[in-house]
PDB file of C-alpha atoms in Angstrom:
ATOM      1  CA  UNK A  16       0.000   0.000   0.000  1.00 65.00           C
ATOM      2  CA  UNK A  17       1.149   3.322  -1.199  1.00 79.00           C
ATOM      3  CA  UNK A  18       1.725   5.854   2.013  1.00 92.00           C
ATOM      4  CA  UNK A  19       1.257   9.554   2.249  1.00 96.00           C
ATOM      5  CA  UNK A  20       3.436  11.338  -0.731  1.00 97.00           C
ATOM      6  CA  UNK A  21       4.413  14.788  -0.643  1.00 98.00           C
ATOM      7  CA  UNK A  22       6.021  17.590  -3.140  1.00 97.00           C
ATOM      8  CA  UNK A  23       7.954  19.184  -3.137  1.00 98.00           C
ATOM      9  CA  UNK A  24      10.563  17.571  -0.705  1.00 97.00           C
ATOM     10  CA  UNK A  25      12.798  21.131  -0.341  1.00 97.00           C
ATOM     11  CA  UNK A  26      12.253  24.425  -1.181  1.00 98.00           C
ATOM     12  CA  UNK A  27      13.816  27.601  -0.664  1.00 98.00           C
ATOM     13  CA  UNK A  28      12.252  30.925  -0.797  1.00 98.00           C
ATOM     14  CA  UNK A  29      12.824  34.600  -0.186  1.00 98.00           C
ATOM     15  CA  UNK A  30      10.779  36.423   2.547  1.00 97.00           C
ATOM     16  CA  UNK A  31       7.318  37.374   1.070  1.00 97.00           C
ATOM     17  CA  UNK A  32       7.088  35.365  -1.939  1.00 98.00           C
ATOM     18  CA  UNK A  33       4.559  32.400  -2.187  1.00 98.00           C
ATOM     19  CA  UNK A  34       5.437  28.622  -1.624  1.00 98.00           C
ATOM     20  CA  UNK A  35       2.777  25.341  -2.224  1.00 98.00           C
ATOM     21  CA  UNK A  36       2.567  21.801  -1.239  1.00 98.00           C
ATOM     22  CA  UNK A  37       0.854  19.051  -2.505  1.00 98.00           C
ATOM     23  CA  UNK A  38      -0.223  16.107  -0.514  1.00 97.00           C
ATOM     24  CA  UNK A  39      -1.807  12.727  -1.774  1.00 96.00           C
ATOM     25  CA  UNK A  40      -2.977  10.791   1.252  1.00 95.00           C
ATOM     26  CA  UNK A  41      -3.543   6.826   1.721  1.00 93.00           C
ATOM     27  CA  UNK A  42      -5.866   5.503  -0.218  1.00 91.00           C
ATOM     28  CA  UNK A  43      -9.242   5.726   1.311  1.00 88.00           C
ATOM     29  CA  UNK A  44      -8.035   7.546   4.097  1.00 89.00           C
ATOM     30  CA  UNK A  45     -11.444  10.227   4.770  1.00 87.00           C
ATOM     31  CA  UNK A  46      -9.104  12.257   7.060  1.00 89.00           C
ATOM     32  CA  UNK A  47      -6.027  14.654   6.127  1.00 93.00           C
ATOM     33  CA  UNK A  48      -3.943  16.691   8.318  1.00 94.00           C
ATOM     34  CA  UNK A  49      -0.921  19.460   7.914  1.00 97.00           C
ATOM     35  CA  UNK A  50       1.235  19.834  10.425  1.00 97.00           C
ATOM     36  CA  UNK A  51       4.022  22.508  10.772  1.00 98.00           C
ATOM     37  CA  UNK A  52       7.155  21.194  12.441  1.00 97.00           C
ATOM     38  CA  UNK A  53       9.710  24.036  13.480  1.00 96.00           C
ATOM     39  CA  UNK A  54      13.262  22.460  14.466  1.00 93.00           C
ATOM     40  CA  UNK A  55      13.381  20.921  18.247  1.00 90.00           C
ATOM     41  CA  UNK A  56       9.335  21.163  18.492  1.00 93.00           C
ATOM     42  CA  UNK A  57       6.394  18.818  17.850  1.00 95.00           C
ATOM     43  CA  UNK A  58       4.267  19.131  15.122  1.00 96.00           C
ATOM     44  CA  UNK A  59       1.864  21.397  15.228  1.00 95.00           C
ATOM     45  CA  UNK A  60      -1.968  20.884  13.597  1.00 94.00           C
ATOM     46  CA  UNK A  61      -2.490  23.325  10.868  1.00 96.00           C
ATOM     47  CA  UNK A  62      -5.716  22.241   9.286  1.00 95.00           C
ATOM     48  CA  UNK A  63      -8.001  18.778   9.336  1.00 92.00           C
ATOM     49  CA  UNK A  64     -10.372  17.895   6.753  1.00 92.00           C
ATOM     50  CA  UNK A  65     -12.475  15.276   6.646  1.00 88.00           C
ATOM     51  CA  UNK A  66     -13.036  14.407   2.570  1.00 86.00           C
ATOM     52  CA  UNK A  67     -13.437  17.845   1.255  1.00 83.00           C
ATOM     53  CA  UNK A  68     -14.526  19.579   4.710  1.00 90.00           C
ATOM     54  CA  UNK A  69     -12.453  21.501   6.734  1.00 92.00           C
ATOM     55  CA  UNK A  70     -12.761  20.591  10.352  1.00 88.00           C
ATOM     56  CA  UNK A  71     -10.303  22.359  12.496  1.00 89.00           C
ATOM     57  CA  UNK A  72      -8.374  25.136  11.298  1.00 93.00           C
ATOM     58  CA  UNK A  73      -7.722  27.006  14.952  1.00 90.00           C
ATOM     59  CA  UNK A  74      -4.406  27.581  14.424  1.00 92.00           C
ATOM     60  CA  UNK A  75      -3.932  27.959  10.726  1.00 96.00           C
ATOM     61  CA  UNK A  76      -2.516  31.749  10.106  1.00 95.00           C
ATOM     62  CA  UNK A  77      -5.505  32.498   7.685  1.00 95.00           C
ATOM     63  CA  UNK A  78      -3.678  35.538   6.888  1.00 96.00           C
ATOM     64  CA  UNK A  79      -0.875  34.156   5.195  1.00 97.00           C
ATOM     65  CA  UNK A  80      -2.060  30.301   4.885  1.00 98.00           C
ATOM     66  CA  UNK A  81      -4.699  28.891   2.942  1.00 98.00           C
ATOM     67  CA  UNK A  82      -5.438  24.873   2.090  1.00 97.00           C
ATOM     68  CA  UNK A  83      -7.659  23.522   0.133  1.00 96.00           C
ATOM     69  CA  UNK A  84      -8.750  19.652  -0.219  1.00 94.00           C
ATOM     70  CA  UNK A  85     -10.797  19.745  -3.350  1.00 81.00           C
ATOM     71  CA  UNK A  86     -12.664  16.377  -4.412  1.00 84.00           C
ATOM     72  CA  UNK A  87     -11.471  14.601  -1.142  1.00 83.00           C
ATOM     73  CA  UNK A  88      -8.467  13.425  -2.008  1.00 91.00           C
ATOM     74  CA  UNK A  89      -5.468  15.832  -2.839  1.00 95.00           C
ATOM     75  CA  UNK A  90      -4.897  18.513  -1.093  1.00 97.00           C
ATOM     76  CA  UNK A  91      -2.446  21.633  -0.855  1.00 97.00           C
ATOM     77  CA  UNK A  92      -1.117  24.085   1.132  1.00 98.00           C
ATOM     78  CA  UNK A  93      -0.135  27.449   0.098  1.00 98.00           C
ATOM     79  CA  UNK A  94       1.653  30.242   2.367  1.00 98.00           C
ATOM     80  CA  UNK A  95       1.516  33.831   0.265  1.00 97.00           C
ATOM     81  CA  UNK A  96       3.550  35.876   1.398  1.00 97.00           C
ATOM     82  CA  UNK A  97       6.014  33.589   3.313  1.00 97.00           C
ATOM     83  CA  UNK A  98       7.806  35.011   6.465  1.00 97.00           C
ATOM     84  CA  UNK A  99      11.127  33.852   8.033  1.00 97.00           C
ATOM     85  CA  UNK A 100       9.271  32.772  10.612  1.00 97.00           C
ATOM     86  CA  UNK A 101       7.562  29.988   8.763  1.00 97.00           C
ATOM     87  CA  UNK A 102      10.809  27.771   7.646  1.00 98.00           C
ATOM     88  CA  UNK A 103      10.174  24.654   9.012  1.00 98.00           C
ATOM     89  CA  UNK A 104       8.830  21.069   7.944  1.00 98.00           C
ATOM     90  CA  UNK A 105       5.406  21.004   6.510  1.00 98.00           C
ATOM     91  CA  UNK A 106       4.167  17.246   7.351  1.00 98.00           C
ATOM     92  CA  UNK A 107       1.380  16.411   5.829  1.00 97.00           C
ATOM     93  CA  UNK A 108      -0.536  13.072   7.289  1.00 95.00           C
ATOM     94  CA  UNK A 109      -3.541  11.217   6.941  1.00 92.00           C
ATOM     95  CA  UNK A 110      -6.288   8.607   8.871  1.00 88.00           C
ATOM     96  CA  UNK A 111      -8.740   6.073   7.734  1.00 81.00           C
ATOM     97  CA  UNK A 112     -11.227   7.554  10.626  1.00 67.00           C
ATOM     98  CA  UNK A 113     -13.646  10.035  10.467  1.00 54.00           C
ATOM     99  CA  UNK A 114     -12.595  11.380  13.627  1.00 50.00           C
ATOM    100  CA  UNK A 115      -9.360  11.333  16.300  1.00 48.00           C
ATOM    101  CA  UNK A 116      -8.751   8.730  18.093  1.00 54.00           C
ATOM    102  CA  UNK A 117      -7.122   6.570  15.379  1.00 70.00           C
ATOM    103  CA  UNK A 118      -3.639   6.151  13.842  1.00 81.00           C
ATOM    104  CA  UNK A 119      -2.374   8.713  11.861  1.00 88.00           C
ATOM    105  CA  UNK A 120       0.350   8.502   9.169  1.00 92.00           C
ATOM    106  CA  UNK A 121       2.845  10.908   8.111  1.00 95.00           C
ATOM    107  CA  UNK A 122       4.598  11.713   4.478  1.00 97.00           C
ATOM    108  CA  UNK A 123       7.947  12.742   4.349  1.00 96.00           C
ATOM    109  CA  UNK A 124       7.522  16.179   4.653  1.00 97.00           C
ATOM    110  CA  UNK A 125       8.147  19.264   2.846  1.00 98.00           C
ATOM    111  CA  UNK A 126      10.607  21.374   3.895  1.00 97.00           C
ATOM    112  CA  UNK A 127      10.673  24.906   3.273  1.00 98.00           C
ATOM    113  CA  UNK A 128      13.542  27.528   4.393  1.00 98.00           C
ATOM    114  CA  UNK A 129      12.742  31.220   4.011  1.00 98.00           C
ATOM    115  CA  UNK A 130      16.032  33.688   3.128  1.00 97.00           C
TER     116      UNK A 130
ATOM    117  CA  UNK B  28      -0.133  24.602  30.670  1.00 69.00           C
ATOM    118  CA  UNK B  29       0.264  22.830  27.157  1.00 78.00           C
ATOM    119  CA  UNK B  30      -2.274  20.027  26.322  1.00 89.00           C
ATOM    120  CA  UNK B  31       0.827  17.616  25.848  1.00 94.00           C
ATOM    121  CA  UNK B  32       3.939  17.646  28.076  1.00 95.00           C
ATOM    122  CA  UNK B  33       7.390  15.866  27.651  1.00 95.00           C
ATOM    123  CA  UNK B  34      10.743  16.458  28.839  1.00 89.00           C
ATOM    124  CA  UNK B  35      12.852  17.819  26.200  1.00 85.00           C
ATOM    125  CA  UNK B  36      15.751  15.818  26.958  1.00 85.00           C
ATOM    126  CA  UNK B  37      18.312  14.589  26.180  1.00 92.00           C
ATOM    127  CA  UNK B  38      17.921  11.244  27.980  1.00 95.00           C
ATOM    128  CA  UNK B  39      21.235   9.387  27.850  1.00 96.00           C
ATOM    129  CA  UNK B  40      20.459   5.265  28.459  1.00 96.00           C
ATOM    130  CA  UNK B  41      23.384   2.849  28.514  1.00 97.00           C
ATOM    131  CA  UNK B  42      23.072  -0.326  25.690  1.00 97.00           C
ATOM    132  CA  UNK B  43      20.712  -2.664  26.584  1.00 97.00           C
ATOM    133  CA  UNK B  44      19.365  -0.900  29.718  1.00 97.00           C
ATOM    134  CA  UNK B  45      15.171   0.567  29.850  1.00 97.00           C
ATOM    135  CA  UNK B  46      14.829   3.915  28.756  1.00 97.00           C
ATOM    136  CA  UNK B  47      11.601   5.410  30.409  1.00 97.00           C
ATOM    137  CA  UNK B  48      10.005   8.157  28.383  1.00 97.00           C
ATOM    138  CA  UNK B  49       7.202  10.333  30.364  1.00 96.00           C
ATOM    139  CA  UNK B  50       4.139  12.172  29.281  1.00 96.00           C
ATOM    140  CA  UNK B  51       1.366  14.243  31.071  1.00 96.00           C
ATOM    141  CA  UNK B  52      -1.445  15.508  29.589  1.00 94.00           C
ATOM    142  CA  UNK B  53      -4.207  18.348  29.955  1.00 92.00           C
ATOM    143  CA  UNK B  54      -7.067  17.238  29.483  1.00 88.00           C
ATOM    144  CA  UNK B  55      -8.849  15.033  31.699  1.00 89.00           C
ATOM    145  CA  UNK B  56     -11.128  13.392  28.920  1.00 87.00           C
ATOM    146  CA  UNK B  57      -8.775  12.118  26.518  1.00 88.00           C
ATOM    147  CA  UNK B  58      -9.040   9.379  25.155  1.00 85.00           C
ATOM    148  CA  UNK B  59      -6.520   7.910  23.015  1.00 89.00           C
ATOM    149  CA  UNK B  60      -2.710   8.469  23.434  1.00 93.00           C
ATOM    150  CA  UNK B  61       0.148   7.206  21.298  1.00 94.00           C
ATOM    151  CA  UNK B  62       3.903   7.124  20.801  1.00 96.00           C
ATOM    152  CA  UNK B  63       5.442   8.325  17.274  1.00 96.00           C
ATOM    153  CA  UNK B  64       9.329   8.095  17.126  1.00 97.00           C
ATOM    154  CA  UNK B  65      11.250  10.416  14.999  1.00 97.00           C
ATOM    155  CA  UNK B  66      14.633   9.621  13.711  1.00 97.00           C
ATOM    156  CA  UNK B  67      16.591  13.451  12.410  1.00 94.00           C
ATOM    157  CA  UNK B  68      15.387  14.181   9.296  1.00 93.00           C
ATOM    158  CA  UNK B  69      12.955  11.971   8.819  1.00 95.00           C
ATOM    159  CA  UNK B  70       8.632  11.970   9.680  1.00 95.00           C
ATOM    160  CA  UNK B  71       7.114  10.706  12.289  1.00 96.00           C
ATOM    161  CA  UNK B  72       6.585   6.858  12.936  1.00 94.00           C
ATOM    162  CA  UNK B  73       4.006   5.058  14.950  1.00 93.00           C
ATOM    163  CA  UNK B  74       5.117   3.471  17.609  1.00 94.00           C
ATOM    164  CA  UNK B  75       2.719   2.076  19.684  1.00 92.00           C
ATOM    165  CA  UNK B  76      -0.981   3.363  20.548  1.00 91.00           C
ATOM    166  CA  UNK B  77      -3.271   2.609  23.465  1.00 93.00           C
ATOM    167  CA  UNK B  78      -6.737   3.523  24.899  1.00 88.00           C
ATOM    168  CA  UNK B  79      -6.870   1.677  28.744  1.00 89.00           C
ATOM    169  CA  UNK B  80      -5.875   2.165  31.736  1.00 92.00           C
ATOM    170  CA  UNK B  81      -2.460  -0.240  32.402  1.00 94.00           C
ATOM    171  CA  UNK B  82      -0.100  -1.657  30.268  1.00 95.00           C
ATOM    172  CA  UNK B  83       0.314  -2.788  26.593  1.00 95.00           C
ATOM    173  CA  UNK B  84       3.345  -4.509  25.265  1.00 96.00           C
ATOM    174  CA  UNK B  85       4.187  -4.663  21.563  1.00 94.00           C
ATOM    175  CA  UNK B  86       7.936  -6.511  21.584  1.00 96.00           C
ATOM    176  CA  UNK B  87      10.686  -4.509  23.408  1.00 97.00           C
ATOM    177  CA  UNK B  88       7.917  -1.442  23.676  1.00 97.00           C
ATOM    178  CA  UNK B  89       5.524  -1.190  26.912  1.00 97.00           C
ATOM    179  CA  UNK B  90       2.860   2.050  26.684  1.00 97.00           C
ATOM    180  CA  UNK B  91       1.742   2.186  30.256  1.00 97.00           C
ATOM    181  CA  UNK B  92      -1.320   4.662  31.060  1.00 96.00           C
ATOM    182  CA  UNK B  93      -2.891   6.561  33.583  1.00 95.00           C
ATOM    183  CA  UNK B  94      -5.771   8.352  33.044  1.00 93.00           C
ATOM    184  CA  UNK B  95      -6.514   9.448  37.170  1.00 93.00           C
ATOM    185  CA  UNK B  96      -2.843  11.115  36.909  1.00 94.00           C
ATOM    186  CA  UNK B  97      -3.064  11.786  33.211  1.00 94.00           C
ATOM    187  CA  UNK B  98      -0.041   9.999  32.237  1.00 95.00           C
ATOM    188  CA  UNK B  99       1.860   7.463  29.854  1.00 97.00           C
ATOM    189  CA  UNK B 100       5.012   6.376  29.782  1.00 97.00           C
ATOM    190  CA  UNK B 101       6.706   4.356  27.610  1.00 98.00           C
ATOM    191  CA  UNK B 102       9.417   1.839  28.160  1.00 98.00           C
ATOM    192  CA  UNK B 103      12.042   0.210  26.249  1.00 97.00           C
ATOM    193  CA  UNK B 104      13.860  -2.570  27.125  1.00 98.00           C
ATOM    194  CA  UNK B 105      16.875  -3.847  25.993  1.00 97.00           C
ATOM    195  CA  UNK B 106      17.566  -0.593  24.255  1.00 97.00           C
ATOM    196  CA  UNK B 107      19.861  -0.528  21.227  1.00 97.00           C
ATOM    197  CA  UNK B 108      21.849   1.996  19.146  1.00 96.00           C
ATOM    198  CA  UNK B 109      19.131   2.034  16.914  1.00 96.00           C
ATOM    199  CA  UNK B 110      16.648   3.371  19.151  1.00 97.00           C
ATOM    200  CA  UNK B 111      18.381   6.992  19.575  1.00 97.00           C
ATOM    201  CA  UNK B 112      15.634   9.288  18.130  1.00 97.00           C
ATOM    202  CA  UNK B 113      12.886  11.504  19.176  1.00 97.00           C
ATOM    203  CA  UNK B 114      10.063  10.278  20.717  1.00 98.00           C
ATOM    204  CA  UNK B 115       6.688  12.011  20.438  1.00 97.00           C
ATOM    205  CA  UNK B 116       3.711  11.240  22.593  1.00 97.00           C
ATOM    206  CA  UNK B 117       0.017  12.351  21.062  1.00 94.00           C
ATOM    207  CA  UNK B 118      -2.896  12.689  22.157  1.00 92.00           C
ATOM    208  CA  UNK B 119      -6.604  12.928  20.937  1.00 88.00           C
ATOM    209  CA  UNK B 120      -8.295  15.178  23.358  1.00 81.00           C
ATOM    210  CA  UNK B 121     -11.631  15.115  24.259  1.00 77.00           C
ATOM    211  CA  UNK B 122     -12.212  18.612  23.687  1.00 68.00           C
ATOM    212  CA  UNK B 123     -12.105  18.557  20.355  1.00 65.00           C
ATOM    213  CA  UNK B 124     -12.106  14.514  18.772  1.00 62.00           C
ATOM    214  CA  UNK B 125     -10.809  15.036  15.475  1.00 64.00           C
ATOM    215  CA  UNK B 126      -7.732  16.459  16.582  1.00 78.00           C
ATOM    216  CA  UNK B 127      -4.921  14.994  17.552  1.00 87.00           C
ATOM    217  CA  UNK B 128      -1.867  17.019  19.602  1.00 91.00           C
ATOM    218  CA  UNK B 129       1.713  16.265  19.783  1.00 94.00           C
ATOM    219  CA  UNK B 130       4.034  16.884  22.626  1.00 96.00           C
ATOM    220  CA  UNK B 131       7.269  18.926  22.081  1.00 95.00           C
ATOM    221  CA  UNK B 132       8.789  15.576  22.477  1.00 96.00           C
ATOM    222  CA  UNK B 133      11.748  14.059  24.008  1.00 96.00           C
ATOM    223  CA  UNK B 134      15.223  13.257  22.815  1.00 96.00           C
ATOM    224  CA  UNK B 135      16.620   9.914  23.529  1.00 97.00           C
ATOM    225  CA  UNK B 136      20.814   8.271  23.244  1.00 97.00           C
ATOM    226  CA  UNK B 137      21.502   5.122  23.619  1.00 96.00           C
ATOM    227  CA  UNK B 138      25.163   5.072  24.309  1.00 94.00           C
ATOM    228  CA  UNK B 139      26.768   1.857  23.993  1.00 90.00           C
TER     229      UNK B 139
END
Protein backbone atom coordinates (compact mmCIF):
# COMPACT_ATOMS: atom_id res chain seq x y z
CA UNK A 1 0.00 0.00 0.00
CA UNK A 2 1.15 3.32 -1.20
CA UNK A 3 1.72 5.85 2.01
CA UNK A 4 1.26 9.55 2.25
CA UNK A 5 3.44 11.34 -0.73
CA UNK A 6 4.41 14.79 -0.64
CA UNK A 7 6.02 17.59 -3.14
CA UNK A 8 7.95 19.18 -3.14
CA UNK A 9 10.56 17.57 -0.70
CA UNK A 10 12.80 21.13 -0.34
CA UNK A 11 12.25 24.43 -1.18
CA UNK A 12 13.82 27.60 -0.66
CA UNK A 13 12.25 30.93 -0.80
CA UNK A 14 12.82 34.60 -0.19
CA UNK A 15 10.78 36.42 2.55
CA UNK A 16 7.32 37.37 1.07
CA UNK A 17 7.09 35.36 -1.94
CA UNK A 18 4.56 32.40 -2.19
CA UNK A 19 5.44 28.62 -1.62
CA UNK A 20 2.78 25.34 -2.22
CA UNK A 21 2.57 21.80 -1.24
CA UNK A 22 0.85 19.05 -2.51
CA UNK A 23 -0.22 16.11 -0.51
CA UNK A 24 -1.81 12.73 -1.77
CA UNK A 25 -2.98 10.79 1.25
CA UNK A 26 -3.54 6.83 1.72
CA UNK A 27 -5.87 5.50 -0.22
CA UNK A 28 -9.24 5.73 1.31
CA UNK A 29 -8.03 7.55 4.10
CA UNK A 30 -11.44 10.23 4.77
CA UNK A 31 -9.10 12.26 7.06
CA UNK A 32 -6.03 14.65 6.13
CA UNK A 33 -3.94 16.69 8.32
CA UNK A 34 -0.92 19.46 7.91
CA UNK A 35 1.24 19.83 10.43
CA UNK A 36 4.02 22.51 10.77
CA UNK A 37 7.15 21.19 12.44
CA UNK A 38 9.71 24.04 13.48
CA UNK A 39 13.26 22.46 14.47
CA UNK A 40 13.38 20.92 18.25
CA UNK A 41 9.33 21.16 18.49
CA UNK A 42 6.39 18.82 17.85
CA UNK A 43 4.27 19.13 15.12
CA UNK A 44 1.86 21.40 15.23
CA UNK A 45 -1.97 20.88 13.60
CA UNK A 46 -2.49 23.32 10.87
CA UNK A 47 -5.72 22.24 9.29
CA UNK A 48 -8.00 18.78 9.34
CA UNK A 49 -10.37 17.89 6.75
CA UNK A 50 -12.48 15.28 6.65
CA UNK A 51 -13.04 14.41 2.57
CA UNK A 52 -13.44 17.84 1.25
CA UNK A 53 -14.53 19.58 4.71
CA UNK A 54 -12.45 21.50 6.73
CA UNK A 55 -12.76 20.59 10.35
CA UNK A 56 -10.30 22.36 12.50
CA UNK A 57 -8.37 25.14 11.30
CA UNK A 58 -7.72 27.01 14.95
CA UNK A 59 -4.41 27.58 14.42
CA UNK A 60 -3.93 27.96 10.73
CA UNK A 61 -2.52 31.75 10.11
CA UNK A 62 -5.50 32.50 7.68
CA UNK A 63 -3.68 35.54 6.89
CA UNK A 64 -0.88 34.16 5.19
CA UNK A 65 -2.06 30.30 4.88
CA UNK A 66 -4.70 28.89 2.94
CA UNK A 67 -5.44 24.87 2.09
CA UNK A 68 -7.66 23.52 0.13
CA UNK A 69 -8.75 19.65 -0.22
CA UNK A 70 -10.80 19.74 -3.35
CA UNK A 71 -12.66 16.38 -4.41
CA UNK A 72 -11.47 14.60 -1.14
CA UNK A 73 -8.47 13.43 -2.01
CA UNK A 74 -5.47 15.83 -2.84
CA UNK A 75 -4.90 18.51 -1.09
CA UNK A 76 -2.45 21.63 -0.85
CA UNK A 77 -1.12 24.09 1.13
CA UNK A 78 -0.13 27.45 0.10
CA UNK A 79 1.65 30.24 2.37
CA UNK A 80 1.52 33.83 0.26
CA UNK A 81 3.55 35.88 1.40
CA UNK A 82 6.01 33.59 3.31
CA UNK A 83 7.81 35.01 6.46
CA UNK A 84 11.13 33.85 8.03
CA UNK A 85 9.27 32.77 10.61
CA UNK A 86 7.56 29.99 8.76
CA UNK A 87 10.81 27.77 7.65
CA UNK A 88 10.17 24.65 9.01
CA UNK A 89 8.83 21.07 7.94
CA UNK A 90 5.41 21.00 6.51
CA UNK A 91 4.17 17.25 7.35
CA UNK A 92 1.38 16.41 5.83
CA UNK A 93 -0.54 13.07 7.29
CA UNK A 94 -3.54 11.22 6.94
CA UNK A 95 -6.29 8.61 8.87
CA UNK A 96 -8.74 6.07 7.73
CA UNK A 97 -11.23 7.55 10.63
CA UNK A 98 -13.65 10.04 10.47
CA UNK A 99 -12.59 11.38 13.63
CA UNK A 100 -9.36 11.33 16.30
CA UNK A 101 -8.75 8.73 18.09
CA UNK A 102 -7.12 6.57 15.38
CA UNK A 103 -3.64 6.15 13.84
CA UNK A 104 -2.37 8.71 11.86
CA UNK A 105 0.35 8.50 9.17
CA UNK A 106 2.85 10.91 8.11
CA UNK A 107 4.60 11.71 4.48
CA UNK A 108 7.95 12.74 4.35
CA UNK A 109 7.52 16.18 4.65
CA UNK A 110 8.15 19.26 2.85
CA UNK A 111 10.61 21.37 3.90
CA UNK A 112 10.67 24.91 3.27
CA UNK A 113 13.54 27.53 4.39
CA UNK A 114 12.74 31.22 4.01
CA UNK A 115 16.03 33.69 3.13
CA UNK B 1 -0.13 24.60 30.67
CA UNK B 2 0.26 22.83 27.16
CA UNK B 3 -2.27 20.03 26.32
CA UNK B 4 0.83 17.62 25.85
CA UNK B 5 3.94 17.65 28.08
CA UNK B 6 7.39 15.87 27.65
CA UNK B 7 10.74 16.46 28.84
CA UNK B 8 12.85 17.82 26.20
CA UNK B 9 15.75 15.82 26.96
CA UNK B 10 18.31 14.59 26.18
CA UNK B 11 17.92 11.24 27.98
CA UNK B 12 21.24 9.39 27.85
CA UNK B 13 20.46 5.26 28.46
CA UNK B 14 23.38 2.85 28.51
CA UNK B 15 23.07 -0.33 25.69
CA UNK B 16 20.71 -2.66 26.58
CA UNK B 17 19.37 -0.90 29.72
CA UNK B 18 15.17 0.57 29.85
CA UNK B 19 14.83 3.92 28.76
CA UNK B 20 11.60 5.41 30.41
CA UNK B 21 10.00 8.16 28.38
CA UNK B 22 7.20 10.33 30.36
CA UNK B 23 4.14 12.17 29.28
CA UNK B 24 1.37 14.24 31.07
CA UNK B 25 -1.44 15.51 29.59
CA UNK B 26 -4.21 18.35 29.95
CA UNK B 27 -7.07 17.24 29.48
CA UNK B 28 -8.85 15.03 31.70
CA UNK B 29 -11.13 13.39 28.92
CA UNK B 30 -8.78 12.12 26.52
CA UNK B 31 -9.04 9.38 25.16
CA UNK B 32 -6.52 7.91 23.02
CA UNK B 33 -2.71 8.47 23.43
CA UNK B 34 0.15 7.21 21.30
CA UNK B 35 3.90 7.12 20.80
CA UNK B 36 5.44 8.32 17.27
CA UNK B 37 9.33 8.09 17.13
CA UNK B 38 11.25 10.42 15.00
CA UNK B 39 14.63 9.62 13.71
CA UNK B 40 16.59 13.45 12.41
CA UNK B 41 15.39 14.18 9.30
CA UNK B 42 12.95 11.97 8.82
CA UNK B 43 8.63 11.97 9.68
CA UNK B 44 7.11 10.71 12.29
CA UNK B 45 6.59 6.86 12.94
CA UNK B 46 4.01 5.06 14.95
CA UNK B 47 5.12 3.47 17.61
CA UNK B 48 2.72 2.08 19.68
CA UNK B 49 -0.98 3.36 20.55
CA UNK B 50 -3.27 2.61 23.47
CA UNK B 51 -6.74 3.52 24.90
CA UNK B 52 -6.87 1.68 28.74
CA UNK B 53 -5.87 2.17 31.74
CA UNK B 54 -2.46 -0.24 32.40
CA UNK B 55 -0.10 -1.66 30.27
CA UNK B 56 0.31 -2.79 26.59
CA UNK B 57 3.35 -4.51 25.27
CA UNK B 58 4.19 -4.66 21.56
CA UNK B 59 7.94 -6.51 21.58
CA UNK B 60 10.69 -4.51 23.41
CA UNK B 61 7.92 -1.44 23.68
CA UNK B 62 5.52 -1.19 26.91
CA UNK B 63 2.86 2.05 26.68
CA UNK B 64 1.74 2.19 30.26
CA UNK B 65 -1.32 4.66 31.06
CA UNK B 66 -2.89 6.56 33.58
CA UNK B 67 -5.77 8.35 33.04
CA UNK B 68 -6.51 9.45 37.17
CA UNK B 69 -2.84 11.11 36.91
CA UNK B 70 -3.06 11.79 33.21
CA UNK B 71 -0.04 10.00 32.24
CA UNK B 72 1.86 7.46 29.85
CA UNK B 73 5.01 6.38 29.78
CA UNK B 74 6.71 4.36 27.61
CA UNK B 75 9.42 1.84 28.16
CA UNK B 76 12.04 0.21 26.25
CA UNK B 77 13.86 -2.57 27.13
CA UNK B 78 16.88 -3.85 25.99
CA UNK B 79 17.57 -0.59 24.25
CA UNK B 80 19.86 -0.53 21.23
CA UNK B 81 21.85 2.00 19.15
CA UNK B 82 19.13 2.03 16.91
CA UNK B 83 16.65 3.37 19.15
CA UNK B 84 18.38 6.99 19.58
CA UNK B 85 15.63 9.29 18.13
CA UNK B 86 12.89 11.50 19.18
CA UNK B 87 10.06 10.28 20.72
CA UNK B 88 6.69 12.01 20.44
CA UNK B 89 3.71 11.24 22.59
CA UNK B 90 0.02 12.35 21.06
CA UNK B 91 -2.90 12.69 22.16
CA UNK B 92 -6.60 12.93 20.94
CA UNK B 93 -8.30 15.18 23.36
CA UNK B 94 -11.63 15.11 24.26
CA UNK B 95 -12.21 18.61 23.69
CA UNK B 96 -12.10 18.56 20.36
CA UNK B 97 -12.11 14.51 18.77
CA UNK B 98 -10.81 15.04 15.48
CA UNK B 99 -7.73 16.46 16.58
CA UNK B 100 -4.92 14.99 17.55
CA UNK B 101 -1.87 17.02 19.60
CA UNK B 102 1.71 16.26 19.78
CA UNK B 103 4.03 16.88 22.63
CA UNK B 104 7.27 18.93 22.08
CA UNK B 105 8.79 15.58 22.48
CA UNK B 106 11.75 14.06 24.01
CA UNK B 107 15.22 13.26 22.82
CA UNK B 108 16.62 9.91 23.53
CA UNK B 109 20.81 8.27 23.24
CA UNK B 110 21.50 5.12 23.62
CA UNK B 111 25.16 5.07 24.31
CA UNK B 112 26.77 1.86 23.99
Amino acid sequence: EAGVAQSPRYKIIEKRQSVAFWCNPISGHATLYWYQQILGQGPKLLIQFQNNGVVDDSQLPKDRFSAERLKGVDSTLKIQPAKLEDSAVYLCASSYARTGGNTIYFGEGSWLTVV
Amino acid sequence: QKEVEQNSGPLSVPEGAIASLNCTYSDRGSQSFFWYRQYSGKSPELIMFIYSNGDKEDGRFTAQLNKASQYVSLLIRDSQPSDSATYLCAVNPLSSASKIIFGSGTRLSIRP
